[in-house]
Coordinates of C-alpha atoms and ligand atoms in Angstrom, one line a residue:
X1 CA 95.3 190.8 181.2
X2 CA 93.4 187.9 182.7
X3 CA 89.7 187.7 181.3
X4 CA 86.6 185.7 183.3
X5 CA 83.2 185.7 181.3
X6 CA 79.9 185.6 183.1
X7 CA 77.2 185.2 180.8
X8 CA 73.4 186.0 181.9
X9 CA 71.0 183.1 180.9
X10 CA 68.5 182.5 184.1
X11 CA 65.8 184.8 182.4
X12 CA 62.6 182.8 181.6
X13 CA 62.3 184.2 177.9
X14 CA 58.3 184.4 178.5
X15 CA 58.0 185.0 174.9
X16 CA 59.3 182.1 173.4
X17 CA 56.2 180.6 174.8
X18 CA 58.9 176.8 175.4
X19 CA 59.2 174.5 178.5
X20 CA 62.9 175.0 177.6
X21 CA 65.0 177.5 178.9
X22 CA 65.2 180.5 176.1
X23 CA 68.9 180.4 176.3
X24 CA 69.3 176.6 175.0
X25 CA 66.9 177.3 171.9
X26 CA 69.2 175.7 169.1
X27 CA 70.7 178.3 166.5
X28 CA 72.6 176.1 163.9
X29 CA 72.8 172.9 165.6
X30 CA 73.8 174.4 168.9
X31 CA 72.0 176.2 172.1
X32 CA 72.2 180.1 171.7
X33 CA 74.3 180.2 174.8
X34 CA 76.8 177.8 173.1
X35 CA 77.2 180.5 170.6
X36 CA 77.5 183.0 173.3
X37 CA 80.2 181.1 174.7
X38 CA 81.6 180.6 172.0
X39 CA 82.3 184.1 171.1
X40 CA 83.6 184.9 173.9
X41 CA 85.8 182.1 173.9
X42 CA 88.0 184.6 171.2
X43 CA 89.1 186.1 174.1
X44 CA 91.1 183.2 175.6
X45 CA 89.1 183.7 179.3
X46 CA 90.4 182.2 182.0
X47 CA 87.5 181.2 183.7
X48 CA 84.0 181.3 182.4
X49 CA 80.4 181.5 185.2
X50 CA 77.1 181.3 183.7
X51 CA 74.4 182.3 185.7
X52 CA 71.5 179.8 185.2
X53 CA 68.3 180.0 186.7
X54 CA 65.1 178.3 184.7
X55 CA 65.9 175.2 183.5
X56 CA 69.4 175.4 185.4
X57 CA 70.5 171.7 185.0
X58 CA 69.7 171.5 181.6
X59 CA 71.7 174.9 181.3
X60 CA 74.6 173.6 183.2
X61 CA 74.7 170.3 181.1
X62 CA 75.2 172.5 177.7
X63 CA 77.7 175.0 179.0
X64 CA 79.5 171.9 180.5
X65 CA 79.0 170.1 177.3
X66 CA 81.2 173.4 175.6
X67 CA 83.3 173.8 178.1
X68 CA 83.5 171.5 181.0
X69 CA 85.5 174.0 183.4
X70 CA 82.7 176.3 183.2
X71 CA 81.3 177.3 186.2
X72 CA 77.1 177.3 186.4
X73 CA 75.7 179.4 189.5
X74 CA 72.0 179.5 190.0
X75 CA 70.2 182.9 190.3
X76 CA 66.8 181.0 192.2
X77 CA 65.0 184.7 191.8
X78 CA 65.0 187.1 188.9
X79 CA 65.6 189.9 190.6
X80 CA 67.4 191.6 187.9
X81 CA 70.5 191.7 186.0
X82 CA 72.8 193.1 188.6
X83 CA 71.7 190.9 190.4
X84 CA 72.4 188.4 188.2
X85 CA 75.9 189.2 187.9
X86 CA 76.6 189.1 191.9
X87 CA 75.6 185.7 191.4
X88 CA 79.4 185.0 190.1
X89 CA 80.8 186.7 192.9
X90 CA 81.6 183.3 194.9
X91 CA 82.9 182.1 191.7
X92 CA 85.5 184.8 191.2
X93 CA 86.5 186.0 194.6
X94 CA 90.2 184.6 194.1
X95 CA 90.1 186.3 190.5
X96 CA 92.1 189.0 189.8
X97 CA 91.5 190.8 186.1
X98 CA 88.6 192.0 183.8
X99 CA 85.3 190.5 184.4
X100 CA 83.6 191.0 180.4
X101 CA 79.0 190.7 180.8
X102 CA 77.8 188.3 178.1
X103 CA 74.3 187.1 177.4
X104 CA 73.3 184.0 176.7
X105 CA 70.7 185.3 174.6
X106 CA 73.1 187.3 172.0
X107 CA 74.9 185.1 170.2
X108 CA 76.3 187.1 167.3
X109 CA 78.9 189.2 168.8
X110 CA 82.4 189.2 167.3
X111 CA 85.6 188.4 168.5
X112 CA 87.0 192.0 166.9
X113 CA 84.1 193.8 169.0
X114 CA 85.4 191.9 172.3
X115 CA 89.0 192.6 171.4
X116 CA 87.9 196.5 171.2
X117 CA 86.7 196.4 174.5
X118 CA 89.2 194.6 175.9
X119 CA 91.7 197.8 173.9
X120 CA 89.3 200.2 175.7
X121 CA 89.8 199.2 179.0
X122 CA 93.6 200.2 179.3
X123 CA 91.9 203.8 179.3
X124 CA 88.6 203.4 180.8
X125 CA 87.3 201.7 184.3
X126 CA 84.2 200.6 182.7
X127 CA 83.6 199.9 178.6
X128 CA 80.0 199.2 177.4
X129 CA 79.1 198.1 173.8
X130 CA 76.8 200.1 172.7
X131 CA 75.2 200.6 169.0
X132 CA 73.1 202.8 166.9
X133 CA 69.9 201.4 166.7
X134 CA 67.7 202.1 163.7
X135 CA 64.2 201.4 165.9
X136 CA 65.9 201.7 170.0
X137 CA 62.5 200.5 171.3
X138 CA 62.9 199.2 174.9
X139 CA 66.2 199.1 175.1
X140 CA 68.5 200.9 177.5
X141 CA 70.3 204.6 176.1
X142 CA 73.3 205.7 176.5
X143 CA 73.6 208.8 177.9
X144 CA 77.1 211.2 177.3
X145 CA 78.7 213.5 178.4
X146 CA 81.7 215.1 177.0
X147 CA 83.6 212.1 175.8
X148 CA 82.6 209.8 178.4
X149 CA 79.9 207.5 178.9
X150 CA 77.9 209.5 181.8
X151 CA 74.9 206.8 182.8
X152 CA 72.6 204.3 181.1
X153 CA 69.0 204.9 181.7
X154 CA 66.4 201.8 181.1
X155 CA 63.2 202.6 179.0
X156 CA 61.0 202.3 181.2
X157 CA 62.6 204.8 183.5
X158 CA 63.6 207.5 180.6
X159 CA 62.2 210.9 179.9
X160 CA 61.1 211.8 176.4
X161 CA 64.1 213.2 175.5
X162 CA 66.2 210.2 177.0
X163 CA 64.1 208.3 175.0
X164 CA 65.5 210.0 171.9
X165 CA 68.8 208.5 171.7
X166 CA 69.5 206.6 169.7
X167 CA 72.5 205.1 170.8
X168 CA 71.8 201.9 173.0
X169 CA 72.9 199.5 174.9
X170 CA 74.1 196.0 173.8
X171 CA 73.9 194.4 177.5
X172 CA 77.9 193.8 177.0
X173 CA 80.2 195.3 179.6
X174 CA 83.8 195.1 180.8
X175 CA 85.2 196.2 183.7
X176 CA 88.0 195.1 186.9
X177 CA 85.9 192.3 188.6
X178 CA 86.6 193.8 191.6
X179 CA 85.3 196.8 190.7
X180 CA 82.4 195.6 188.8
X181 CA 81.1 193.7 192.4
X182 CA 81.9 196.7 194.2
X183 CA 79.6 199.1 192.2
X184 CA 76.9 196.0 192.2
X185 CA 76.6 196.2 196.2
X186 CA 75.7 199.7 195.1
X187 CA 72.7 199.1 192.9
X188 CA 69.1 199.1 194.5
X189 CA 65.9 198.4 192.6
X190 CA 63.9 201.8 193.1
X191 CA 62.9 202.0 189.6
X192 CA 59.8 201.3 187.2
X193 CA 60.7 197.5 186.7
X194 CA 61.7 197.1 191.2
X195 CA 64.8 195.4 189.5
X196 CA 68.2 195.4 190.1
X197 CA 69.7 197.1 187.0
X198 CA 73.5 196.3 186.0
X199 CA 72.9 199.4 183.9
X200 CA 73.5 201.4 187.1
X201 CA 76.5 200.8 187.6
X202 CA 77.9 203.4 185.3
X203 CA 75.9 206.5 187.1
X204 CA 77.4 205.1 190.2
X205 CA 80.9 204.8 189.2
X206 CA 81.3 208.1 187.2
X207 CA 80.2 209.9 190.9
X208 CA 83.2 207.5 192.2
X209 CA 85.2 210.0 189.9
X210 CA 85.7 206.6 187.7
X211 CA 85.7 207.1 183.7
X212 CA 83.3 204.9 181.6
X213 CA 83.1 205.1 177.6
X214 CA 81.5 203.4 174.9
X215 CA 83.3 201.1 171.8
X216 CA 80.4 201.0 168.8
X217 CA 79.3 197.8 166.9
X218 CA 76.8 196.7 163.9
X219 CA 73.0 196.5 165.8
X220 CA 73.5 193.4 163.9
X221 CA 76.1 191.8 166.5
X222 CA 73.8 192.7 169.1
X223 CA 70.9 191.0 168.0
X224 CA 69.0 189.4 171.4
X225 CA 66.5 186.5 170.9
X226 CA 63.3 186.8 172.8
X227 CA 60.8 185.1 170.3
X228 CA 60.8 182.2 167.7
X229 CA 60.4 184.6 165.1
X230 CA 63.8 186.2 166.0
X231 CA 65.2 182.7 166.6
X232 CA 64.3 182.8 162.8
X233 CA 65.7 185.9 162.0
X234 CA 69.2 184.6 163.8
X235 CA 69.0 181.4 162.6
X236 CA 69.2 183.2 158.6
X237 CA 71.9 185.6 159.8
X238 CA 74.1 182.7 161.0
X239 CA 73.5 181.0 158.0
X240 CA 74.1 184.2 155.5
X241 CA 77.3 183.7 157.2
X242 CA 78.2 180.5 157.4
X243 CA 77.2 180.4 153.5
X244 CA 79.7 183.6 153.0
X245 CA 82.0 182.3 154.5
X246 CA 82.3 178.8 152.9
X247 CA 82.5 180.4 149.6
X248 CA 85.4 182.5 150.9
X249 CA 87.2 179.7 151.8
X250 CA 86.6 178.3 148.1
X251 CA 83.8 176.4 148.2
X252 CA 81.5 176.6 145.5
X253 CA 77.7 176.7 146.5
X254 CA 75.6 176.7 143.4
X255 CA 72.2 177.4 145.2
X256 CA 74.0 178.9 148.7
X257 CA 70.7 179.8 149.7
X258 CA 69.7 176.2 150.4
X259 CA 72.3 174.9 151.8
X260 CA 72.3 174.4 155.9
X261 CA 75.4 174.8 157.8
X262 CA 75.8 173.7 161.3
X263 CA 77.7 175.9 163.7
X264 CA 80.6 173.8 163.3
X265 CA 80.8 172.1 159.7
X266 CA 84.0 172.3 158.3
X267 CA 84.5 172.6 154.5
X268 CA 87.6 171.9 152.5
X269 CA 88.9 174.2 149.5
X270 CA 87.2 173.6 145.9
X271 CA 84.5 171.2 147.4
X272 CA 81.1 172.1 145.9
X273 CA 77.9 171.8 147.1
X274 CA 75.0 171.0 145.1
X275 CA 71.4 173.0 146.1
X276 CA 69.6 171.6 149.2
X277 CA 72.4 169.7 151.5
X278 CA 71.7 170.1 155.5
X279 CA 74.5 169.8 157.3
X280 CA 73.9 168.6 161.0
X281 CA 76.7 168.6 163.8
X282 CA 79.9 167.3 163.7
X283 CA 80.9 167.5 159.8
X284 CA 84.1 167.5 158.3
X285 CA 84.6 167.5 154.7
X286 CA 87.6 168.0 153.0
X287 CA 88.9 169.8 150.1
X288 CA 87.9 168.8 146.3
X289 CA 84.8 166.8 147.9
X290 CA 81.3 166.7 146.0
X291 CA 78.2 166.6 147.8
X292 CA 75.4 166.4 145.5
X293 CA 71.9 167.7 146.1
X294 CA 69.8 167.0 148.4
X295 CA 72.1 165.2 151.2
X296 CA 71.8 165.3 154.5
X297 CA 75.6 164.7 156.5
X298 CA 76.2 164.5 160.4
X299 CA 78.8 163.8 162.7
X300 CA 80.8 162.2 159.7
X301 CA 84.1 162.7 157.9
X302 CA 84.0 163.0 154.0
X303 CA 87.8 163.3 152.1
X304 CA 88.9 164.2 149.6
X305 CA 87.4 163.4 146.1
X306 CA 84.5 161.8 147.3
X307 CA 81.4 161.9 145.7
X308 CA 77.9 161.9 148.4
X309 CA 74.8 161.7 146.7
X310 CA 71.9 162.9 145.1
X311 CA 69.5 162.0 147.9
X312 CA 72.2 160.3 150.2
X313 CA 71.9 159.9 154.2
X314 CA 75.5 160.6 156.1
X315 CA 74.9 159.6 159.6
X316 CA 76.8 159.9 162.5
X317 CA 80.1 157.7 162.5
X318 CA 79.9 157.7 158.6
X319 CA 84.0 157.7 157.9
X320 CA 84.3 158.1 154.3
X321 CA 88.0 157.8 152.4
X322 CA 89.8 159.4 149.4
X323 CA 87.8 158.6 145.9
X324 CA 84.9 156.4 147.9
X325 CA 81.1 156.7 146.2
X326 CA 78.3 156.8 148.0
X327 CA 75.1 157.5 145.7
X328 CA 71.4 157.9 145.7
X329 CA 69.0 157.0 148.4
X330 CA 71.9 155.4 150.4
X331 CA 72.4 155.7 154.3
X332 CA 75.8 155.0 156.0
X333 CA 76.1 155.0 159.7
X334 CA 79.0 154.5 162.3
X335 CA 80.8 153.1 159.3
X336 CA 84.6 153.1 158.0
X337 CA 83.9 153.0 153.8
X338 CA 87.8 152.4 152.7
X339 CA 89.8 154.5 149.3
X340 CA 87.7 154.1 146.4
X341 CA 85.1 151.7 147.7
X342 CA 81.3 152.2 145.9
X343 CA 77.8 152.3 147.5
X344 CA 76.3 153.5 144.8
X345 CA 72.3 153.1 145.1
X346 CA 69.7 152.0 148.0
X347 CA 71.7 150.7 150.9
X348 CA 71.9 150.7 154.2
X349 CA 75.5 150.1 155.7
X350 CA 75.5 150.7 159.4
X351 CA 78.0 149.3 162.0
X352 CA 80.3 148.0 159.2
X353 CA 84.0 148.1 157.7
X354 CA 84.0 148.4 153.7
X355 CA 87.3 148.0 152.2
X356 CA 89.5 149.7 149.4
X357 CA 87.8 149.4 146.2
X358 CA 84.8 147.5 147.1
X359 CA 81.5 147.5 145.0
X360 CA 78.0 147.2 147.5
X361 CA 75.8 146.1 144.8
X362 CA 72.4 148.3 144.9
X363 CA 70.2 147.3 147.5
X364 CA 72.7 145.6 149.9
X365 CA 71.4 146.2 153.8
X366 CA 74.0 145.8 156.7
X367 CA 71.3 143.8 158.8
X368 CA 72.8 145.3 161.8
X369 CA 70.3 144.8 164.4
X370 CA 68.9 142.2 166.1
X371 CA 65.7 143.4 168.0
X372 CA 68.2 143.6 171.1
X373 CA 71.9 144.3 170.0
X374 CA 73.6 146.0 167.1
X375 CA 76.3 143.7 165.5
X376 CA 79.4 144.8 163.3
X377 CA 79.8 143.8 159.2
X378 CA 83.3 143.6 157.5
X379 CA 83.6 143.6 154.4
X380 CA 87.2 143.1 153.1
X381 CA 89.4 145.0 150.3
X382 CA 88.1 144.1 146.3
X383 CA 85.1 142.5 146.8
X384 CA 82.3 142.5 144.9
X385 CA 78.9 142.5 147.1
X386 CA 76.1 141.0 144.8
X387 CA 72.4 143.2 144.3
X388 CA 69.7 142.9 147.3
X389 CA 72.3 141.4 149.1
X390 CA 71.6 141.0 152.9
X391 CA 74.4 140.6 155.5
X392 CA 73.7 139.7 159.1
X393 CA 75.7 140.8 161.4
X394 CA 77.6 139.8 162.9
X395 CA 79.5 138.5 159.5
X396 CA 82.5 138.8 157.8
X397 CA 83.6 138.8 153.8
X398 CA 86.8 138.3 153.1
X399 CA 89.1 140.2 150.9
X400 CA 88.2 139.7 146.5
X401 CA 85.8 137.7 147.9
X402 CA 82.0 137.8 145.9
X403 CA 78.5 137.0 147.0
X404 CA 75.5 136.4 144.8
X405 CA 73.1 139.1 143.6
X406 CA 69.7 138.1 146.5
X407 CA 71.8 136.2 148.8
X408 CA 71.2 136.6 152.8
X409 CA 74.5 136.1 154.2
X410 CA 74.9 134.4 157.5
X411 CA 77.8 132.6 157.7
X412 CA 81.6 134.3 156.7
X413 CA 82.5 134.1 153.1
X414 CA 86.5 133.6 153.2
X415 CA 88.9 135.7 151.2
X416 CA 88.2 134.8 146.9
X417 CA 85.1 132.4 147.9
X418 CA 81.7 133.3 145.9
X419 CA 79.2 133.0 148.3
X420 CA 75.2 132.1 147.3
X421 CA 72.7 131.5 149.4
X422 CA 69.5 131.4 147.9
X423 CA 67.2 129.4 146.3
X424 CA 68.4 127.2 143.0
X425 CA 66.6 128.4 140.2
X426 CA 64.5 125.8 138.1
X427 CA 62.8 126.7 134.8
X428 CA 60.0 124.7 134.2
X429 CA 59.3 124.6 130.4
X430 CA 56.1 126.0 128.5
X431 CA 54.5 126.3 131.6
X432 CA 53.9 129.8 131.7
X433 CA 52.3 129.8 128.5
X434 CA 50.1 126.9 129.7
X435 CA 49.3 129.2 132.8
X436 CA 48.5 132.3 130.7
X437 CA 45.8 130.7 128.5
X438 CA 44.2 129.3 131.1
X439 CA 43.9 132.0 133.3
X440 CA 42.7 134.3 130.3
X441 CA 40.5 131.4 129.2
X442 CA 38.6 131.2 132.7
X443 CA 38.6 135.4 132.6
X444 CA 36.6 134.8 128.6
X445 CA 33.9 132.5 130.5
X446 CA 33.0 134.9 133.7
X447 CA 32.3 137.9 131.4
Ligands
UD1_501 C1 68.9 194.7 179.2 C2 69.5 196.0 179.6 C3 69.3 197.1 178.5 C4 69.8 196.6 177.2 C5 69.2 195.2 176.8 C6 69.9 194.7 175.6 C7 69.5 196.1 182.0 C8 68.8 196.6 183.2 N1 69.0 196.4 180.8 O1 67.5 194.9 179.1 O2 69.9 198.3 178.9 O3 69.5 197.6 176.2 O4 69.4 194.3 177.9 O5 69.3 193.5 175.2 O6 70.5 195.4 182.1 N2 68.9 187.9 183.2 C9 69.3 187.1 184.3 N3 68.7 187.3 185.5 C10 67.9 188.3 185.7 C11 67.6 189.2 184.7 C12 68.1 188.9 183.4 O7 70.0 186.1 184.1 O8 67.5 188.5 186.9 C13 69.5 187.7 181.9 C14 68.5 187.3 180.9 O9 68.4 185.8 180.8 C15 69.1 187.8 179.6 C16 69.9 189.0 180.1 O10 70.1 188.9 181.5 O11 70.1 186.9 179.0 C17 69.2 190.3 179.8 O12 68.0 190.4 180.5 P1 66.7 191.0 179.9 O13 65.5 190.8 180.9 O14 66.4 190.5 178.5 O15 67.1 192.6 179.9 P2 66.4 193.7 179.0 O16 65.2 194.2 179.6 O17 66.4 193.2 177.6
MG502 MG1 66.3 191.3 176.5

């Protein structure tokens, strides 16, 4: 059956207390909605709307920058969440299949949830996702009746007894698009909020003689972000299991509890992870990798049997090979570091080829920038790259080529030249003896 996702995300989110909309509040490395999008991405959809509203260009550049087919409709007035949904009517009048309710506020729910409400719906008109809350609070009850779903009746509008169900709603619902706009022209706002709810629907198609029912998930799945503390709370439960995950896949963590995944690092097999490594966006790492405490890696490719820190900097653009070395209090950026090549202590390589089995002495610096532009290094296969040594860029070293521990580089070394450029050293004899005694000579005098 042909799936279309609209995901809810004009809201305001009041709470977070941001100039940015709620819905692109980062989780991981990427806006909530991404996430949301994300998940229901397991489903294969065929089209995806998301109805922005505050902050709708900034909205419509994420969800493009996921997916750039999506379509982004703007709901000017929150008038409610049916209302809401009809704002994807336009974008799915030539759609024919199920129409699945996401929003871009609840990133956590799993593709095995959406896969049992897809199930659902060969024997139901209308599936909600509903869960047993251990506090329901404010949110919307499901109401049975028999073994169908009978209506859903907001808090604000419940009686006491309503109130006493536990068994809520998640805000996820599936249904024949067609028939989900047809119940929406239904809806009208004469309740305690004067919104219109999408939760009426269900009361409104089960007097159609239509048949609605419920498929269960963790509260967990269901989680909804209104605050920054529950931006917190999310941001630990994505990383709880990003961490589990990793290690199921055969990573070791030996402190998993500080290490920070982005929502899409990608970890090898028998790679370990030393305590405190943030992962940004955009990592791979291969199998039988170490990354040693205290790194920080994004948008960068590690392979196998490297070795990345203590205390290392992988910036975006960093392409490390099989066997390279890249060691403390170094920082590589858009860089291609070839098999087996060493940066072992204090660089900076940036905008520069290292080849196979090259040795950056400690303290060598790509000077890579100008003031104005950004200019490319290469430095050849076998070479051996002096101490403190500076290379301006644009330059070139050639392949076993060397250059002098202190020397600022400026012109290309060719392949097997030693390069030195710095000043001759002179020893001047006795005089620092001479020097001595007559500085401690003048100190004897002034005291
Ligand atoms: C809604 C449900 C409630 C459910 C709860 C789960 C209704 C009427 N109530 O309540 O049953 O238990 O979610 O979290 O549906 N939105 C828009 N435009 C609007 C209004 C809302 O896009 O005009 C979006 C919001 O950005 C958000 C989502 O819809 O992503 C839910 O809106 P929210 O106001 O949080 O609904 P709740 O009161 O939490
Ligand atoms: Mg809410």
């Amino acid at each position: 059956m042909a799936v279309a996702l609209i995901i809810l995300g004009a809201g305001m989110g009041t709470r977070m207390n941001s100039d940015m909309p709620k819905v692109l509040h980062p989780i991981a490395g990427a806006p909530m909605l991404v996430h949301a999008m994300a998940s229901g991405a397991a489903l294969d959809p065929d089209r995806t709307v998301v109805v922005a509203g505050h902050g709708a260009a900034a909205v419509e550049k994420a969800a493009k920058s996921y997916d750039p087919d999506t379509i982004v409709t703007v709901q000017t007035e929150q008038l409610g969440t049916a209302h809401a949904v009809a704002q994807a009517r336009d974008a799915l009048a030539d759609f024919h299949g199920d129409a699945i309710v996401l929003y871009g506020d609840t990133p956590f729910i799993q593709p095995e949830t959406l896969a049992a409400m897809t199930a659902a719906r060969l024997t139901h008109d209308i599936v909600v996702l509903g869960f047993d809350a251990d506090e329901p609070g404010r949110y919307g009850r499901l109401i049975l009746q028999a073994d169908q779903l009978d209506r859903i009746v907001e808090f604000r509008d419940a009686t006491d007894d309503e109130r006493a169900v536990t068994l809520c709603n998640s805000g996820v619902i599936a249904a024949n698009a067609a028939t989900l706009f047809d119940l929406i022209d239904a809806v009208g706002n004469n309740n305690a909020a004067g919104e219109y709810y999408l939760t009426d629907i269900i009361g409104i198609a089960r007097a159609r003689g239509l048949t609605a029912t419920v498929v269960r998930c963790a509260e967990a799945e269901t989680m909804g972000i209104n605050s920054r503390a529950e931006l917190a709370i999310a941001e630990a439960t994505f990383q709880g299991r990003a961490r589990k995950a990793a290690m199921g896949d055969g990573v070791t963590l030996t402190a998993p509890d500080t290490v920070h995944f982005a929502y899409d690092t990608v970890v090898g097999r028998d790679t370990i992870i030393e305590p405190n490594v943030v992962f940004g966006p955009g990592v791979t790492i291969e199998s039988g990798a170490t990354i040693r405490a205290f790194s920080h890696l994004e948008g960068c490719h590690v392979s196998r049997g490297a070795v990345v820190g203590p205390y290392a900097r992988l910036r975006p653009g960093a392409e490390l090979a099989e066997d390279v070395k890249v060691g403390n209090f170094v920082e590589i950026k858009n860089a291609q570091i070839a098999e087996g090549a060493k940066v072992n202590h204090l660089s900076y390589i940036g905008d520069a080829d290292v080849g196979a089995r090259s040795n950056i002495g400690a303290g060598t610096i790509t000077c890579n920038y100008d003031g104005v532009f950004k200019h490319k290094t290469i430095i050849g296969a076998d070479t051996f790259i002096g101490s403190n040594t500076m290379l301006v860029a644009p330059v070139t070293v050639g392949d076993a080529a060397m250059t002098g521990s202190g020397s600022v580089i400026t012109r290309d070394v060719p392949p097997g030249d030693l390069a030195v450029a710095r000043a001759r050293q002179d020893n001047k004899a006795g005089f620092a003896t001479r020097l001595f005694d007559k500085l401690r000579a003048k100190k004897a005098k002034g005291s």
